[in-house]
Every structure is written in structure tokens, then in C-alpha cells.
PDB file of C-alpha atoms in Angstrom:
ATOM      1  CA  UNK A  29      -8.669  12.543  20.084  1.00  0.00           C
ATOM      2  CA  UNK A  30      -6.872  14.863  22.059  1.00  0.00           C
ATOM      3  CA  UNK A  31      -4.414  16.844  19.639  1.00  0.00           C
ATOM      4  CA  UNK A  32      -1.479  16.577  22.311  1.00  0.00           C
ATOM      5  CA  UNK A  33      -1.536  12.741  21.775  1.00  0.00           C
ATOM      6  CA  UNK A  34      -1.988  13.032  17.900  1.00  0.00           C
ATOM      7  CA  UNK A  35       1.279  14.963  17.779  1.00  0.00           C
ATOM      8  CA  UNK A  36       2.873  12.562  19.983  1.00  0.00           C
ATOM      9  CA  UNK A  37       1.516   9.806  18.640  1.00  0.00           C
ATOM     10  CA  UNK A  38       2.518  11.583  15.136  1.00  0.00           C
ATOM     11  CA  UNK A  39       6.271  12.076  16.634  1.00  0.00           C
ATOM     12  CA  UNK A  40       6.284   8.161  17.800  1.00  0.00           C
ATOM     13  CA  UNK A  41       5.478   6.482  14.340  1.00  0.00           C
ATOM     14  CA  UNK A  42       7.283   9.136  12.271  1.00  0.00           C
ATOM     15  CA  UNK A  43      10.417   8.246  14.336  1.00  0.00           C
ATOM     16  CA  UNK A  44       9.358   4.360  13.799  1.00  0.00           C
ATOM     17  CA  UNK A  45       8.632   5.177   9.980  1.00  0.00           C
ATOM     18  CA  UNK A  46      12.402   6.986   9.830  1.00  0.00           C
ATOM     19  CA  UNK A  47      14.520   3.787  11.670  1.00  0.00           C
ATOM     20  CA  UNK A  48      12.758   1.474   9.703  1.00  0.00           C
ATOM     21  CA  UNK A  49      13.478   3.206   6.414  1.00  0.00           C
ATOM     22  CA  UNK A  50      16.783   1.737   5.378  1.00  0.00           C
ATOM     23  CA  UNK A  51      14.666  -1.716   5.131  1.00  0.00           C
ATOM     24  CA  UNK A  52      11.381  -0.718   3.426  1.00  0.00           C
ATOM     25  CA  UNK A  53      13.930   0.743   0.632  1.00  0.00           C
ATOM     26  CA  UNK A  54      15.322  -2.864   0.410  1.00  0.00           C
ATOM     27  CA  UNK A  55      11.893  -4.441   0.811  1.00  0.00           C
ATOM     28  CA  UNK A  56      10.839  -2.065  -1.890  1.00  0.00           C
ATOM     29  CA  UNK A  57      13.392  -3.032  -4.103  1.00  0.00           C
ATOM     30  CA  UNK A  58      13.582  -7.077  -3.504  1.00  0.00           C
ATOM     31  CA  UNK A  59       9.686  -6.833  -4.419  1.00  0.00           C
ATOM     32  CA  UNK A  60      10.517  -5.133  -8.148  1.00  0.00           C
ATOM     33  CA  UNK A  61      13.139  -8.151  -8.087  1.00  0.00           C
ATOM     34  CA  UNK A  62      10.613 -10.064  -7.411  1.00  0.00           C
ATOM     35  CA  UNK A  63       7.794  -8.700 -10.075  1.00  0.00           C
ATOM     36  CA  UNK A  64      10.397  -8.845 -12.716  1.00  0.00           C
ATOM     37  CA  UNK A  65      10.960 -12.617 -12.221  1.00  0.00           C
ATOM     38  CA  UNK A  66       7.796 -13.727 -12.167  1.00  0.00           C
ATOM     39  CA  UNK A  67       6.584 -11.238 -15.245  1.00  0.00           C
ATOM     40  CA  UNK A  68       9.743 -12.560 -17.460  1.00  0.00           C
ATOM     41  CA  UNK A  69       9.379 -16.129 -15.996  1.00  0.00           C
ATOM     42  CA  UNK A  70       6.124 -16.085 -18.152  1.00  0.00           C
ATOM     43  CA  UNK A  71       6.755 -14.307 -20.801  1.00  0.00           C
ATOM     44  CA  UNK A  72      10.240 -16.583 -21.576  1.00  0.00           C
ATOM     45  CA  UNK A  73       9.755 -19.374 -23.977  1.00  0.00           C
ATOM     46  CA  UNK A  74      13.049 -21.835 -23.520  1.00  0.00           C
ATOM     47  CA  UNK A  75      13.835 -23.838 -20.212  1.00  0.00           C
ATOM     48  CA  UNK A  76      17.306 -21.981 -19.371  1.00  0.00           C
ATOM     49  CA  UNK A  77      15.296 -18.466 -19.517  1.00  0.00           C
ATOM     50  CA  UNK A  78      12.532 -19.953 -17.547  1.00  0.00           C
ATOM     51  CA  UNK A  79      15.556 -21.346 -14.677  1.00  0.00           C
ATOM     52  CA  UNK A  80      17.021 -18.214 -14.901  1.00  0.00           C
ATOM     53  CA  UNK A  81      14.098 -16.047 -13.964  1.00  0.00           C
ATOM     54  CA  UNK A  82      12.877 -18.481 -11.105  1.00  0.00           C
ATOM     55  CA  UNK A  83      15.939 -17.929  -9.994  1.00  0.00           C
ATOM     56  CA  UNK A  84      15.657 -14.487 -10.091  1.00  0.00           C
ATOM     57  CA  UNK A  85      12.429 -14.529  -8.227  1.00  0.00           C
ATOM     58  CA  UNK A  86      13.647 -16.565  -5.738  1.00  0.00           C
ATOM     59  CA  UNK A  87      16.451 -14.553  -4.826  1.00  0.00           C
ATOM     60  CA  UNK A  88      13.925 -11.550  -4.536  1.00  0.00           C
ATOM     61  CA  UNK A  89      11.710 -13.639  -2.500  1.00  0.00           C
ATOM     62  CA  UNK A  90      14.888 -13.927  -0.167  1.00  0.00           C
ATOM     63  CA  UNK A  91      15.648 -10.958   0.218  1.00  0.00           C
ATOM     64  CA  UNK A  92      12.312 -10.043   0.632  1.00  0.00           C
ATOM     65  CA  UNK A  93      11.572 -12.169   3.342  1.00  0.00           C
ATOM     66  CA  UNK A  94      14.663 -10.602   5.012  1.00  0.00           C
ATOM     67  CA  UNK A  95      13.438  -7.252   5.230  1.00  0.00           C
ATOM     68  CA  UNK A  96      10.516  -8.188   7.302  1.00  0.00           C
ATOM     69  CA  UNK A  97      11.433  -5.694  10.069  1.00  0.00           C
ATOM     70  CA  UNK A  98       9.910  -2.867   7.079  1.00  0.00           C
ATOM     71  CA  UNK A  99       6.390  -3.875   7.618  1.00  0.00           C
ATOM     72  CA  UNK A 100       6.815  -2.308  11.235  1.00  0.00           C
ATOM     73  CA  UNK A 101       7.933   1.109   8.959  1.00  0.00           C
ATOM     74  CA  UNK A 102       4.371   0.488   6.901  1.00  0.00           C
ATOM     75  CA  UNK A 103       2.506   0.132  10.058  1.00  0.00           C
ATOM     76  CA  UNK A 104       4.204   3.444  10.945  1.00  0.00           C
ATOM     77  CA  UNK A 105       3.370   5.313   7.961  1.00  0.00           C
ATOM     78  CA  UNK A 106      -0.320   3.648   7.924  1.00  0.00           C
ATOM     79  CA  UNK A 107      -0.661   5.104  11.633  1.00  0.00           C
ATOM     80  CA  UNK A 108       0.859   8.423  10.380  1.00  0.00           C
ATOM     81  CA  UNK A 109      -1.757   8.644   7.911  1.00  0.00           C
ATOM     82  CA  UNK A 110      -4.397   7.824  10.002  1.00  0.00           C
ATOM     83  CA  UNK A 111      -3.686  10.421  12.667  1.00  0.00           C
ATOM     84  CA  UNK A 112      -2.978  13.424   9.693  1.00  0.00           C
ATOM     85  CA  UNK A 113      -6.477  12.127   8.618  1.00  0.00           C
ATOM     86  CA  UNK A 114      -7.602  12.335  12.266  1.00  0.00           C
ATOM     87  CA  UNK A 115      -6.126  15.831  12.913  1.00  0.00           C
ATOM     88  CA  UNK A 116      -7.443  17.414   9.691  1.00  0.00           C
ATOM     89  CA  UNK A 117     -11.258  15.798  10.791  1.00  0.00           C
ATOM     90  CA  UNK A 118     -11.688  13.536   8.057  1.00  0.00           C
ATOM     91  CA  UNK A 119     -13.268  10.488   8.926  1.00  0.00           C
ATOM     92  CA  UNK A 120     -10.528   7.398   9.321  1.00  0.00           C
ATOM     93  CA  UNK A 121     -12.000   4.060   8.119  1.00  0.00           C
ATOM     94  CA  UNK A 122     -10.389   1.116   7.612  1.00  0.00           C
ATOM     95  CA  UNK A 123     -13.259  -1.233   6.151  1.00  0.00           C
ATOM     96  CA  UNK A 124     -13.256  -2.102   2.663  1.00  0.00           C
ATOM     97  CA  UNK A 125     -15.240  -0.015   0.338  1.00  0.00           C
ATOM     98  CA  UNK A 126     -18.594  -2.437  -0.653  1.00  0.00           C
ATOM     99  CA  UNK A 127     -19.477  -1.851  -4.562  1.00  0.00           C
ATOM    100  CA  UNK A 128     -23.194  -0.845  -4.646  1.00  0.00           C
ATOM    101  CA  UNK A 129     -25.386  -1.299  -7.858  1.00  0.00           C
ATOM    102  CA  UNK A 130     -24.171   0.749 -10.550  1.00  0.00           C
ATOM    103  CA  UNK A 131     -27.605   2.236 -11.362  1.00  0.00           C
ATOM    104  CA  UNK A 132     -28.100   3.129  -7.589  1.00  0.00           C
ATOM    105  CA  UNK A 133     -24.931   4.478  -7.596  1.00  0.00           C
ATOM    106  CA  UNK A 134     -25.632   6.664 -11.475  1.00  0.00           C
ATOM    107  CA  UNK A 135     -28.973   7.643  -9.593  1.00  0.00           C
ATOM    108  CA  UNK A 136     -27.545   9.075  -6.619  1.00  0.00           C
ATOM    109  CA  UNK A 137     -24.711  11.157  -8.954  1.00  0.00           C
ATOM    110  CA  UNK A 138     -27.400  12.373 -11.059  1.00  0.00           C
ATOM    111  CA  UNK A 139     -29.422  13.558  -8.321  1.00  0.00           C
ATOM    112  CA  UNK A 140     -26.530  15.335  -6.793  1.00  0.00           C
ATOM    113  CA  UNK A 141     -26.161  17.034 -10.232  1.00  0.00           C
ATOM    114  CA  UNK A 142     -29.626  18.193 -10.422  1.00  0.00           C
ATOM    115  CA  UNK A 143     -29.488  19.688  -7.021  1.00  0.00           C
TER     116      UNK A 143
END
């Protein structure tokens, strides 16, 4: 790509990224809300402690659901990432990495060592 539209693309999402920051702070910290409740919920023993930390969670949850409007900020940082991977010519995938045999895998290392 040309690298007049990866700086302007760049420019576009890192303006994106920085109006959408306020709420991927608060959708950051609703989702540690969130973790907390559901890692105490299970570790508590008595049925007030259990309420208590569903209710925690479920306040997170909440206010996690009300910061929605972040995900367009991730989106922007994901794209921001892509295109610095793009402009420094690394090679921007976004399939999921497939597990090969181990041995293959110790095989091709070795040989790469041996080399």
C-alpha cells in the first residue's frame, strides 16, 4: 500500500483510538470489576459472600456493557497496528496460528541450528 494512505489511514484510526479513549479506560476497568467477581465468587464459601460477589460481577458486567462504544477504540488500535506492521514490511496476518506436530516442529528448529 501506498505510504500516503498508510499515514492517513494511520492519522484516521489514531484520532479514532484517541476519542474513544475515555471509554476503553472504563471498559478496561469494569472488566477487572468484572474478573474480580467472578474469581472471588468461587473462591467464597458462605451464601452472603457468594451474593455479594455476583453482585459485584454484575455491576461490572453493566458497566461493561455500557462502554461498548470502546470496541470502536480497539478496532482503531488493531488497524493502527496493522498499518505500523504494513509500513515497516512485515507481513500482516490475521488467521490463527495452526499448532503443527511437535516433532515436525523440534525437526525443523534443529535443522535451522545445524545450518
Amino acid at each position: 500500500m501506498n505510504k500516503f494512505w498508510l499515514t492517513t489511514l494511520g492519522i484516521i484510526a489514531g484520532i479514532v483510538a484517541l476519542s474513544n479513549l475515555g471509554p476503553m479506560i472504563g471498559l478496561a476497568v469494569s472488566l477487572v470489576i468484572v474478573y474480580a467477581g467472578v474469581h472471588y465468587y468461587l473462591r467464597s464459601t458462605t451464601a452472603l459472600a457468594k451474593f455479594w460477589w455476583a453482585f459485584v460481577g454484575v455491576i461490572g458486567g453493566l458497566a461493561a456493557i455500557s462502554n461498548v462504544p470502546a470496541l470502536i477504540g480497539v478496532a482503531a488500535l488493531a488497524g493502527l497496528w496493522m498499518i505500523y506492521r504494513q509500513w515497516n514490511g512485515q507481513s500482516v496476518s490475521l488467521e490463527a496460528v495452526k499448532e503443527s506436530d511437535p516433532f515436525t516442529n523440534f525437526e525443523q528448529q534443529w535443522n535451522k541450528l545445524n545450518k
